[in-house]
XYZ file of C-alpha atoms in Angstrom:
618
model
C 36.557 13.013 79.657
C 35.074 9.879 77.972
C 31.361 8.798 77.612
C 29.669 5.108 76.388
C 27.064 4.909 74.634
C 26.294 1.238 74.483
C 29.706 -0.385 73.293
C 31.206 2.931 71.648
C 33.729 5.351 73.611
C 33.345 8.611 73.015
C 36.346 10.962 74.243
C 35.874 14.693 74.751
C 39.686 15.986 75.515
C 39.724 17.380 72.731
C 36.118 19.123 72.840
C 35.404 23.242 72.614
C 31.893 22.780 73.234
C 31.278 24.516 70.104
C 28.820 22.061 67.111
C 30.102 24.885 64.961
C 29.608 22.831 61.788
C 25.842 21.644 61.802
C 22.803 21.121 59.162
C 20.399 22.200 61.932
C 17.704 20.991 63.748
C 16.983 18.394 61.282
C 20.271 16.570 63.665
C 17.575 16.536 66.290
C 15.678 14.466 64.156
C 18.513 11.886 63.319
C 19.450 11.559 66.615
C 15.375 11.166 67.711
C 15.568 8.558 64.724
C 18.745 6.228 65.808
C 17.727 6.269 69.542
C 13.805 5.215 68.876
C 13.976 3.234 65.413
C 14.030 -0.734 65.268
C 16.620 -1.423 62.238
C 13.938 -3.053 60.521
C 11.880 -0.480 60.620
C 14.566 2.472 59.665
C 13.414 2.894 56.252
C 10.064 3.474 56.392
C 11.298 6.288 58.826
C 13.642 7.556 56.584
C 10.566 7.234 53.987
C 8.968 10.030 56.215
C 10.799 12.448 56.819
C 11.722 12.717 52.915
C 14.589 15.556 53.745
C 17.560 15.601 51.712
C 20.049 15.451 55.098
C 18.230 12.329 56.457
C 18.523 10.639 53.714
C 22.313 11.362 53.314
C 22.619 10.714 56.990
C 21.139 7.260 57.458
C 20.677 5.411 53.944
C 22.514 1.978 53.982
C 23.512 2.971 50.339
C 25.969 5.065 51.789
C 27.770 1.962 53.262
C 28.961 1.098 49.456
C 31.251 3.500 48.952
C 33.634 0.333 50.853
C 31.503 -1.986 51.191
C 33.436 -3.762 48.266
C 36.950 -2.658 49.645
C 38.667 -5.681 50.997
C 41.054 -4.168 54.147
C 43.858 -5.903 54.701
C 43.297 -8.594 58.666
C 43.368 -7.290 61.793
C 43.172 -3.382 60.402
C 43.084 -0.616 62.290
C 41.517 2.539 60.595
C 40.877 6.296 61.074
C 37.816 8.152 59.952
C 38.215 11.643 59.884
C 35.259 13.602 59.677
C 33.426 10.646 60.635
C 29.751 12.590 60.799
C 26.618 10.911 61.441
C 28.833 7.766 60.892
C 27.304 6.912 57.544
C 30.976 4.632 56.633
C 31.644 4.031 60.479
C 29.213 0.931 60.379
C 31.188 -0.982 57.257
C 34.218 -0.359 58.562
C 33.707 -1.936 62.018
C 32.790 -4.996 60.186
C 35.955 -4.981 58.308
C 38.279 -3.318 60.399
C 39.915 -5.062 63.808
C 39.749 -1.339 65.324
C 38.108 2.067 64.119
C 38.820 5.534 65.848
C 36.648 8.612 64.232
C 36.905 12.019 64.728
C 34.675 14.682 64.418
C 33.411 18.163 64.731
C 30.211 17.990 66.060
C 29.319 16.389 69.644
C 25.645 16.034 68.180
C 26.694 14.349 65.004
C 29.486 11.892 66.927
C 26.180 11.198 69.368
C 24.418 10.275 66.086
C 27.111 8.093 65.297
C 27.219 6.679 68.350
C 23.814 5.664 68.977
C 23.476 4.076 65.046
C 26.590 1.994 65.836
C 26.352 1.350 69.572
C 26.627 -2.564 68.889
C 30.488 -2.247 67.979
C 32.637 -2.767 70.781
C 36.165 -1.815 68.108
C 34.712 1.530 67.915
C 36.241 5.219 69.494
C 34.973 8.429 68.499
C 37.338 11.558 69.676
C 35.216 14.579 69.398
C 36.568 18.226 68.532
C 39.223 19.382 65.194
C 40.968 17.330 63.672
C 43.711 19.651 63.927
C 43.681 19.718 67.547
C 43.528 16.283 68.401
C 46.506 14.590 69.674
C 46.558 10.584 68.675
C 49.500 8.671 69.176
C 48.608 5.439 67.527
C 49.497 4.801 63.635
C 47.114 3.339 61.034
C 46.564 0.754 57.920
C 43.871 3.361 56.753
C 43.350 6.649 57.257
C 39.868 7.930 55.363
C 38.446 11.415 54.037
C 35.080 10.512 52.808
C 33.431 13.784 52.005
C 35.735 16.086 54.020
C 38.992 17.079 51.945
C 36.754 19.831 49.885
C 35.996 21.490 53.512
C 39.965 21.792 54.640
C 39.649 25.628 54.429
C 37.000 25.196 57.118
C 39.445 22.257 59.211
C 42.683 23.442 58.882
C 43.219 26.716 57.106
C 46.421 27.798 55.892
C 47.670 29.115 52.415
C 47.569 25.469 50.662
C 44.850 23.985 53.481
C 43.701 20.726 51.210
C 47.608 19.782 50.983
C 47.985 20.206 54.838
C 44.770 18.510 54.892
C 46.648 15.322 53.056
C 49.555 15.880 55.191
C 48.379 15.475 58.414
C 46.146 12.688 57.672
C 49.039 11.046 56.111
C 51.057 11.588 59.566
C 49.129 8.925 60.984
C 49.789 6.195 58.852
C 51.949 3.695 59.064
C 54.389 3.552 56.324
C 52.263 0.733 54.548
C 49.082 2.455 55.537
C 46.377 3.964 52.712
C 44.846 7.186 52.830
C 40.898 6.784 51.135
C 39.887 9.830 49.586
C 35.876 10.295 48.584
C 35.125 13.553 46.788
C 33.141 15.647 43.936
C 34.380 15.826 40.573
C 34.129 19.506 39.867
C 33.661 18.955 36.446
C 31.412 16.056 36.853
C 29.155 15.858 33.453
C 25.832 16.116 35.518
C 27.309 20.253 36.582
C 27.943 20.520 32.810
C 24.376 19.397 32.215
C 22.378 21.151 34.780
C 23.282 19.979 37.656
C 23.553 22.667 40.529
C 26.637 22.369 42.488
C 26.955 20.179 45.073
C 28.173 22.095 48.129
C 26.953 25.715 47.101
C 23.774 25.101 45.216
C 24.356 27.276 42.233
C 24.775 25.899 38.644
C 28.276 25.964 37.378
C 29.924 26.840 40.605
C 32.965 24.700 40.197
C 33.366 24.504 36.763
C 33.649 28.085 36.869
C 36.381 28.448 39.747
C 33.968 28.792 42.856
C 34.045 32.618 42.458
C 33.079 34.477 46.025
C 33.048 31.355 47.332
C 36.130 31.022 50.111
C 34.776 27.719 51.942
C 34.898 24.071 49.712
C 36.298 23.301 47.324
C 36.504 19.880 44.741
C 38.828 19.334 42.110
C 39.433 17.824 38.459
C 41.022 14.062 38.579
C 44.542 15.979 37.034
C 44.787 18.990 40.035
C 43.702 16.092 42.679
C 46.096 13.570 41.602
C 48.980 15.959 41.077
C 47.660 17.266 44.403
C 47.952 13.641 46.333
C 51.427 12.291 44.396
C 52.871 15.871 45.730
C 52.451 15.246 49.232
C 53.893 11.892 49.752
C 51.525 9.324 47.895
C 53.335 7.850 44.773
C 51.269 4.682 44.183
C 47.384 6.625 43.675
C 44.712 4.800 42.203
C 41.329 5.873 41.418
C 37.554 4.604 41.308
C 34.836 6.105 40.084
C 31.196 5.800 42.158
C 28.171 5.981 40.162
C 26.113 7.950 40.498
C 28.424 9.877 42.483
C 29.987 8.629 45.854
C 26.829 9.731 47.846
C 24.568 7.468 46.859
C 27.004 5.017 44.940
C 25.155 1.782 43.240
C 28.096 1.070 41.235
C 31.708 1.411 41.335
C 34.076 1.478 38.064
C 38.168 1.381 37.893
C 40.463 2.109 35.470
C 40.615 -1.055 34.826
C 37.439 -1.341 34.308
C 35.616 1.695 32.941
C 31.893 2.165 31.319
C 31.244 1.114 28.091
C 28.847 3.024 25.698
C 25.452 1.678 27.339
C 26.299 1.390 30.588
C 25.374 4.935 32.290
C 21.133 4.294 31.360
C 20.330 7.507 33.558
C 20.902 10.823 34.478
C 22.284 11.633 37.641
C 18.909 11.775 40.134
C 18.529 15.076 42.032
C 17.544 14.078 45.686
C 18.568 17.582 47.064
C 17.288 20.146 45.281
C 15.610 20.746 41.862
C 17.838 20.109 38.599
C 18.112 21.494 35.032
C 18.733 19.569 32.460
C 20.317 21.398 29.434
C 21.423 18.521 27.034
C 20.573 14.356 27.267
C 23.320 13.496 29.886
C 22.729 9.643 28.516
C 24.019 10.099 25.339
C 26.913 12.719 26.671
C 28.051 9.919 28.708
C 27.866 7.280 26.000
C 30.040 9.510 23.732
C 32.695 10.187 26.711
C 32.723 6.619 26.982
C 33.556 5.923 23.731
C 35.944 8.730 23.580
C 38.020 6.965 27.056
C 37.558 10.437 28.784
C 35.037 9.152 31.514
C 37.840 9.469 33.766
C 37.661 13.253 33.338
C 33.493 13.543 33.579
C 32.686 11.027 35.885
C 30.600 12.767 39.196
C 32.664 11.438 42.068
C 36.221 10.238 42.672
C 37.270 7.315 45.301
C 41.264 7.375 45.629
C 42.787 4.820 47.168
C 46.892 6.545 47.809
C 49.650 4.617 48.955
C 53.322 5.677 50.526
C 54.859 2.473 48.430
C 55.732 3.683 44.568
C 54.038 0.235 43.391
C 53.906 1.331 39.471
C 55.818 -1.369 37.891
C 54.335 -4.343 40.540
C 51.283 -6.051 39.642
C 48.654 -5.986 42.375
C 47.863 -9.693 43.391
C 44.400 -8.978 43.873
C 42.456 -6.036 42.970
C 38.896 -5.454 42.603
C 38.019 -4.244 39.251
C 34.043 -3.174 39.356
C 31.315 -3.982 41.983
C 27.405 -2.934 41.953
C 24.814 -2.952 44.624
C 21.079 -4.215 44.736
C 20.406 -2.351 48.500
C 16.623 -1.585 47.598
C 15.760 -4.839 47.485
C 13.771 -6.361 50.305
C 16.301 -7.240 52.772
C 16.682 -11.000 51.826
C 17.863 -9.858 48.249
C 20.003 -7.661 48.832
C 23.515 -8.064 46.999
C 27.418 -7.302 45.912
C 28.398 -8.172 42.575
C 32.454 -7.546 41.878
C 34.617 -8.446 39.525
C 38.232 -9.495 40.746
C 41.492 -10.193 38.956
C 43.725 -12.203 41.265
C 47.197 -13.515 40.311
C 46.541 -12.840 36.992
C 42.898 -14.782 36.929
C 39.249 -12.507 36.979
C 36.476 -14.049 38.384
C 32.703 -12.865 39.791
C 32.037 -12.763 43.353
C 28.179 -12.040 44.741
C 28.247 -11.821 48.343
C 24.529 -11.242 50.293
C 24.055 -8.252 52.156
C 21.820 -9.914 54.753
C 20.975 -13.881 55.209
C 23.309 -16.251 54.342
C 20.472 -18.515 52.756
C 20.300 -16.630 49.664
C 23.484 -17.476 48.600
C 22.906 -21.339 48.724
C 19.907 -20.791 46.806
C 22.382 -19.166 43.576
C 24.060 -22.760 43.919
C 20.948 -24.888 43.987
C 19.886 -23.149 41.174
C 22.711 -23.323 38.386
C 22.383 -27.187 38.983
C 18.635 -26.759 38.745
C 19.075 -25.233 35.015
C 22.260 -27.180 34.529
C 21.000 -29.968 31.910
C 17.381 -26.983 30.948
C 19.168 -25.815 27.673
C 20.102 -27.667 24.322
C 22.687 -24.067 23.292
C 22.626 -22.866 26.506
C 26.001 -23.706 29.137
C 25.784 -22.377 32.645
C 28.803 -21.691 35.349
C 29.043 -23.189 38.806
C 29.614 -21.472 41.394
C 31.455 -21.883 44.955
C 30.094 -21.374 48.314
C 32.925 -19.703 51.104
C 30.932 -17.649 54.108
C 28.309 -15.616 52.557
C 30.261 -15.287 49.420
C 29.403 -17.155 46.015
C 32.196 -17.170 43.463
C 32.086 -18.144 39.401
C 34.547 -17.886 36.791
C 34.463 -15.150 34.527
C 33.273 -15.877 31.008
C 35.046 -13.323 28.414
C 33.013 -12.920 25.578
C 30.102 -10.524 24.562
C 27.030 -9.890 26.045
C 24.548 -10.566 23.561
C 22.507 -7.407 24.543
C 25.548 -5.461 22.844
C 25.219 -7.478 19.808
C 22.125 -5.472 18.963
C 22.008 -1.274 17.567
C 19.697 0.442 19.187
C 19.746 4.004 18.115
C 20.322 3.669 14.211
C 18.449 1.361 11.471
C 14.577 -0.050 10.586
C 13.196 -0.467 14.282
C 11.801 -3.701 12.462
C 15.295 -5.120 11.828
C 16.543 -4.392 15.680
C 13.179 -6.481 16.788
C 13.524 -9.499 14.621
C 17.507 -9.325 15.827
C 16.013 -10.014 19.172
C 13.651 -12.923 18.607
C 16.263 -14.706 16.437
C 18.926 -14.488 19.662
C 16.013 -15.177 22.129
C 14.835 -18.320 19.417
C 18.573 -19.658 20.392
C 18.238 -18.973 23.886
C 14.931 -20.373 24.257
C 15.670 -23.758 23.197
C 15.146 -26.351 26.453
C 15.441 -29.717 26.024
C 12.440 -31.177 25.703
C 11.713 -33.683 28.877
C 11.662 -29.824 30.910
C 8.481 -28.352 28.546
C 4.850 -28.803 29.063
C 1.210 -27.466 28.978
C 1.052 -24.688 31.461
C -0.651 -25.880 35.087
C -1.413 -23.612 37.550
C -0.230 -24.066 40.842
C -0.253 -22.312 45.061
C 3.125 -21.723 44.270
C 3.151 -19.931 40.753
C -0.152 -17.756 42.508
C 2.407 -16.847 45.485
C 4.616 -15.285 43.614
C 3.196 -14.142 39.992
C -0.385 -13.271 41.489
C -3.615 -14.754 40.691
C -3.701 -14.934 37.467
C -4.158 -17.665 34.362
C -2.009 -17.079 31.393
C -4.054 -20.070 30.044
C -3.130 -22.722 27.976
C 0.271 -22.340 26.756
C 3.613 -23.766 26.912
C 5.906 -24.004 29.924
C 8.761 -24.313 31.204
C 10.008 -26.443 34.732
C 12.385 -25.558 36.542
C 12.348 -21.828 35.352
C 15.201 -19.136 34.935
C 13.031 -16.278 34.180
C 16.968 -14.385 34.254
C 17.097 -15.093 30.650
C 17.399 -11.608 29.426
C 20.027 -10.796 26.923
C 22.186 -8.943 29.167
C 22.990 -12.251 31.566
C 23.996 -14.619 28.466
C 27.550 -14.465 26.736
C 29.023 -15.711 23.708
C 32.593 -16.984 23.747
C 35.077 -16.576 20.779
C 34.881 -19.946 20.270
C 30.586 -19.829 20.129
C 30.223 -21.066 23.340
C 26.899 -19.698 24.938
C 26.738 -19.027 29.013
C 24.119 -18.231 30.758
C 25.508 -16.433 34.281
C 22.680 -15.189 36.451
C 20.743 -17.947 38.377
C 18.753 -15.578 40.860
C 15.349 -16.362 39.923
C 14.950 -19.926 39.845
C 11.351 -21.428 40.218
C 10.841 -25.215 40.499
C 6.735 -25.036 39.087
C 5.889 -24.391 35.643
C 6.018 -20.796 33.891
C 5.214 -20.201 30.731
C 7.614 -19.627 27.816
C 6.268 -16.448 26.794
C 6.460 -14.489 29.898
C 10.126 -15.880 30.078
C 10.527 -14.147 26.468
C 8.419 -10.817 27.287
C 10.518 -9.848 29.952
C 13.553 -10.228 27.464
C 11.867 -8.234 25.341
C 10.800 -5.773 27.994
C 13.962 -5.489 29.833
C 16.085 -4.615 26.719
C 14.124 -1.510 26.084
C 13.752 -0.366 29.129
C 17.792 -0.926 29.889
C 17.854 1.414 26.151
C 14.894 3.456 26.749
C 17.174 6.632 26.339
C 18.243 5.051 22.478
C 14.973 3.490 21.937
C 11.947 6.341 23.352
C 12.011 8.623 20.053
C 12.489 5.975 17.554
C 9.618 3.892 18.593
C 6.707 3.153 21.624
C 7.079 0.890 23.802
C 3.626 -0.490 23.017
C 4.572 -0.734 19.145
C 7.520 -2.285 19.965
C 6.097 -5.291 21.949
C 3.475 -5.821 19.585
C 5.832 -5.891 16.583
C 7.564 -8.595 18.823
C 4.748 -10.117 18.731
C 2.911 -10.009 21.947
C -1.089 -9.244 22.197
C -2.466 -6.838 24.086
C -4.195 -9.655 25.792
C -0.541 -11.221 26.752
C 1.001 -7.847 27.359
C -1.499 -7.336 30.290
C -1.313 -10.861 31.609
C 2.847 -10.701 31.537
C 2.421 -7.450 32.820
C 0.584 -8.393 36.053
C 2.711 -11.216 36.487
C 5.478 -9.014 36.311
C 3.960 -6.516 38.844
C 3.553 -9.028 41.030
C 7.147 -10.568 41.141
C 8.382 -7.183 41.824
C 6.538 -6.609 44.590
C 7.959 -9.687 45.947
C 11.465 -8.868 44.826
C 10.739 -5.190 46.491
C 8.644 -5.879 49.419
C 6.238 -3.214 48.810
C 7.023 -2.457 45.217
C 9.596 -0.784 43.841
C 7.459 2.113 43.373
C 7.581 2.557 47.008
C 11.193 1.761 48.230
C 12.358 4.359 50.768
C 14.073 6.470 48.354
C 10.850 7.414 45.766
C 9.642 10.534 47.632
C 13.297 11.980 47.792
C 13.748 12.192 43.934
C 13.474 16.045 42.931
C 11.847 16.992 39.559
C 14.787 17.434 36.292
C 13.592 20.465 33.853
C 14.215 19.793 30.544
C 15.783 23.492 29.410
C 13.834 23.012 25.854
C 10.641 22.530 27.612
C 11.146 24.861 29.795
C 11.936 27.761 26.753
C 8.666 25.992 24.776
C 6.714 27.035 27.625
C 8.347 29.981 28.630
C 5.020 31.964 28.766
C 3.114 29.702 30.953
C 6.386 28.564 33.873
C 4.444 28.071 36.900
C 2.067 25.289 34.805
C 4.414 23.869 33.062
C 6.657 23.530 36.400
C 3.378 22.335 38.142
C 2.870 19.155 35.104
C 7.043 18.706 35.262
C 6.846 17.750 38.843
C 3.945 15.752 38.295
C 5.203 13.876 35.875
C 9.071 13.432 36.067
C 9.380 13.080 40.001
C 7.156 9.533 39.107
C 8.937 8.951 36.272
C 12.411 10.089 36.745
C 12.028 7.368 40.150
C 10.824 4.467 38.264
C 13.532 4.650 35.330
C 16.418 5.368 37.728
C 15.062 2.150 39.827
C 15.138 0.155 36.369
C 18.530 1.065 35.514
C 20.260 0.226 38.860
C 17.685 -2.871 39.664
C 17.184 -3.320 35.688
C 14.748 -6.151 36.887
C 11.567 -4.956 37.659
C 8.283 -3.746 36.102
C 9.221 -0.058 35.635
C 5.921 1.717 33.807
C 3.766 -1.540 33.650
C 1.034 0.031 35.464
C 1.208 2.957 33.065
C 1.094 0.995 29.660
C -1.353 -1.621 31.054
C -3.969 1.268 31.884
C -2.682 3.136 28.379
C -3.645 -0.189 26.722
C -7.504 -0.209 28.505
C -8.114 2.812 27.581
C -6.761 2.459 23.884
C -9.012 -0.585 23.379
C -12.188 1.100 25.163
C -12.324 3.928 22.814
C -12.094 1.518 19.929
C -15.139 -0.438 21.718
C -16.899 2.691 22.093
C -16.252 3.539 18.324
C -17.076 0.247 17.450
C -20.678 0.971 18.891
């Protein structure tokens, strides 16, 4: 028996009539939401509902798990355990045919009706076990469905069978994609409840009583994959964790101390936290063992034992910007090919964009006396540069030892180097209809500025060369009107401790630290606004209210928690008042590290400071 739903086949041979795997009636809701909801107005549903399983369901950042995974032409692919077809939608762009299969009649409807535009699309409903499919295939994938094998196909060994089977239908050059937990992911070791079960420690400790999932350590899965017919295994690591994924590491290409700014957000349920997970992570790092504590696992396995052949081309790290406002939405990846890396930024919606990263390297291209700038390359919606090796000039700064004073004028002597523009490009400041469009209505007054603009001038986007050769490699925010010099420095300032806040918070304020950099109050608020207001643009709404904010679940600090031990159901009151805001807008800063994260806050902090010194004043 087969059904259409717009382009999509569904086939039912297969079908008991039993949805015996299900999250409820909260799959009446997705369906009610793919069936009535405009795409352009599918966030601000998801905003709404603000439960955990429509968010998992129907985010776009669910898409990145392969977004960045280039399939080889002309691709055929099998999803197993397709779902609510979360990865169904990126691999019909990249695949020349995709067949799912799945459980649930409800969910494969689901998938259906969010995917109906795909005419390469077949969804077999009923057990994977049962279905018969003829066909062979380049990929086969397991994205969130090898832990649940017990529940697919039983057995004494049922996660090996599980690899087996999927491995029967590929063809002999075909790769099986594996997405799962880490069960000794740092974030279960530092709170965390686990992922499947809900109770803390779960895995770590062996899953006790528990005879339904199961995840494994990178050792037992790898051993687990190589033993059943997959010689060549590689493996990625999504960060967060391969739910919500914003960033994807390799082995060749693993964090560095620094890099992990954030504890893993809890959009599920409520988390503990019982040690900074920040600093764990930048120790691990150090230590090369992220590959045993990262949260989630992407394998990639193949039948061909390729250990001694260098890959031609291999993706080495990409990130995400999906909570952007459509229009700036983006891929950034790294990629070694024959031998050569380079950076590739490819939109995520309108072509346009990526024109405009062209027009503006040669906009800055003659702006700086120290300053050298790549060019990039235009093919599709893809914009390629070269990739400068070097340091980052961020990392050439400590943050969590030493005089607070000596990491601050550290700063203003590299942002005195990068701030040097040739002359013909600097004038008195001018309003202007176009600087008000974008950085509000405001008047920084009389001051110095800057045309054409790269406000991207933060530490992080400029590298020095072995040979003391300065790049700068981000050209996103270009602006062809004046802007002044010392907003351009503030948000260097302001981005470095906020991309540090987890180093920097205990050793000194934020507030302190500005003003020892030598901003006024006065500028503070003006930069502030300005900043506010770019956001918003960057953000469409703010990034304070991007679909995702009311999903974040409060994180209990354990020592707080035993402080106020006598008083729980205040203290757990004030903790969700003040860490489901704040927990949001740091998490935001770390994977969009450019926008105003807390400026409201300090702006109002720094009112009220200066009106109790006017009232003492009187």
């Amino acid at each position: 028996m087969e059904e259409y739903i717009g382009k999509v086949k569904l086939n039912y041979d297969f079908y008991s009539g039993d949805d015996s795997y299900s999250d409820g009636s909260i799959e009446d809701t997705l369906l009610d939401i793919v069936k009535n909801t405009e795409s352009d107005m599918l966030e601000k549903r998801i905003a709404e509902e603000e439960d955990w399983a429509v968010l998992y369901h129907l985010s776009d950042i669910r898409k990145n798990i392969l977004e960045w995974y280039d399939m080889k032409p002309g691709a055929n692919v099998l999803e197993i355990g397709a779902g609510c077809g979360a990865v169904t939608g990126v691999l019909c762009d990249k695949a020349e045919e995709v067949v799912c299969i799945d459980l649930s009649k409800k969910r494969s409807h689901i998938n259906a009706y969010r995917n109906q535009q795909y005419d390469n699309l077949t969804i077999y409903v009923g057990n994977f076990k049962d279905i018969k499919i003829e066909e062979k295939f380049d990929y086969v994938t397991l994205i969130g469905v090898l832990e649940y094998s017990i529940f697919y196909v039983g057995g004494d060994n049922p996660f090996e069978e599980m690899i087996r089977r999927a491995k029967e239908y590929l063809k002999p050059d075909g790769k099986l994609i594996i997405a799962i937990e880490n069960k000794y992911g740092l974030k279960y070791w530092a709170g965390a409840s686990e992922d499947h079960t809900g109770k803390r420690f779960d895995g770590i400790t062996g899953y006790t009583g528990v005879d339904r999932v199961r995840t494994f350590s990178r050792q037992k899965l790898e051993a687990m994959v190589k033993k059943t017919g997959f010689p060549d295994v590689k493996f990625f690591y999504p960060v967060p964790d391969y739910k919500m994924p914003m960033e994807i590491y390799s082995d060749r290409r693993l964090p560095k101390k620094g890099d992990i700014k954030d504890i893993s957000p809890a959009y599920d349920r409520e988390r503990m936290l019982y040690f900074d997970e920040v600093k764990a992570f930048d120790s691990i790092c150090e230590d090369g063992l992220f590959p045993t504590f990262a949260n989630s696992f992407l394998v990639i396995a193949g039948q061909e034992d390729n250990k001694d052949k260098v890959p031609e081309r291999e993706v080495l790290y990409s990130k995400f910007n999906r909570l952007r406002a459509p229009i700036y939405r983006m891929q950034t990846r790294i990629v070694k090919e024959k031998g050569v890396r380079y950076v590739d930024k490819k939109t995520l919606s309108e072509r346009g964009y990526i024109e405009k990263l062209k027009t503006n390297q040669e906009l800055v291209e003659k702006l700086y006396k120290n300053l050298s700038t790549v060019r990039g390359s235009i093919t599709g919606d893809t914009i390629t540069y070269p990739y400068i090796m070097g340091r980052r000039m961020d990392s050439e700064i400590d943050y969590s030892e030493g005089d607070p004073d000596d990491m601050i004028r550290k700063i203003n002597e590299i942002a005195d180097k990068v701030q040097q523009y040739n002359p013909e490009y600097v004038s008195t400041f001018k309003n202007s209809d176009e600087f008000r469009n974008i950085f509000g209505n405001i008047d920084p007054g009389e001051c110095d500025a800057v045309c054409p603009a790269n406000i991207d001038e933060v530490l992080s986007n400029i590298i020095e060369t072995d040979e003391g050769t300065l790049y700068e490699i981000d050209f996103e925010w270009v602006f062809k009107f004046p802007i002044p010099v010392r907003y351009i420095r503030f948000r260097i300032f302001h981005y470095l401790y906020y991309e540090h806040v987890n180093e920097l918070k205990d050793r000194i304020d934020y507030e302190e630290y500005m003003n020892k950099a030598g901003f006024t109050d006065t500028e503070l608020d003006i930069y502030s606004d300005m900043e506010s207001s770019f956001q918003r643009m960057i953000y469409g709404s703010g990034p304070e209210n991007v679909y995702t904010a009311g999903y974040v679940k409060p994180v209990h600090n354990i020592d707080l928690l035993l402080k106020h031990k006598d008083n729980l159901l205040a203290y757990k009151t004030r903790q969700y008042e003040i860490e489901h805001a704040r927990n949001e807008n740091i998490r935001h800063a770390i994977r969009n590290p450019f926008f105003g994260v807390g400026l409201v806050g300090k702006r109002i902090k720094r009112k009220a400071k200066r009106n109790d010194q006017k009232k003492k004043g009187n």
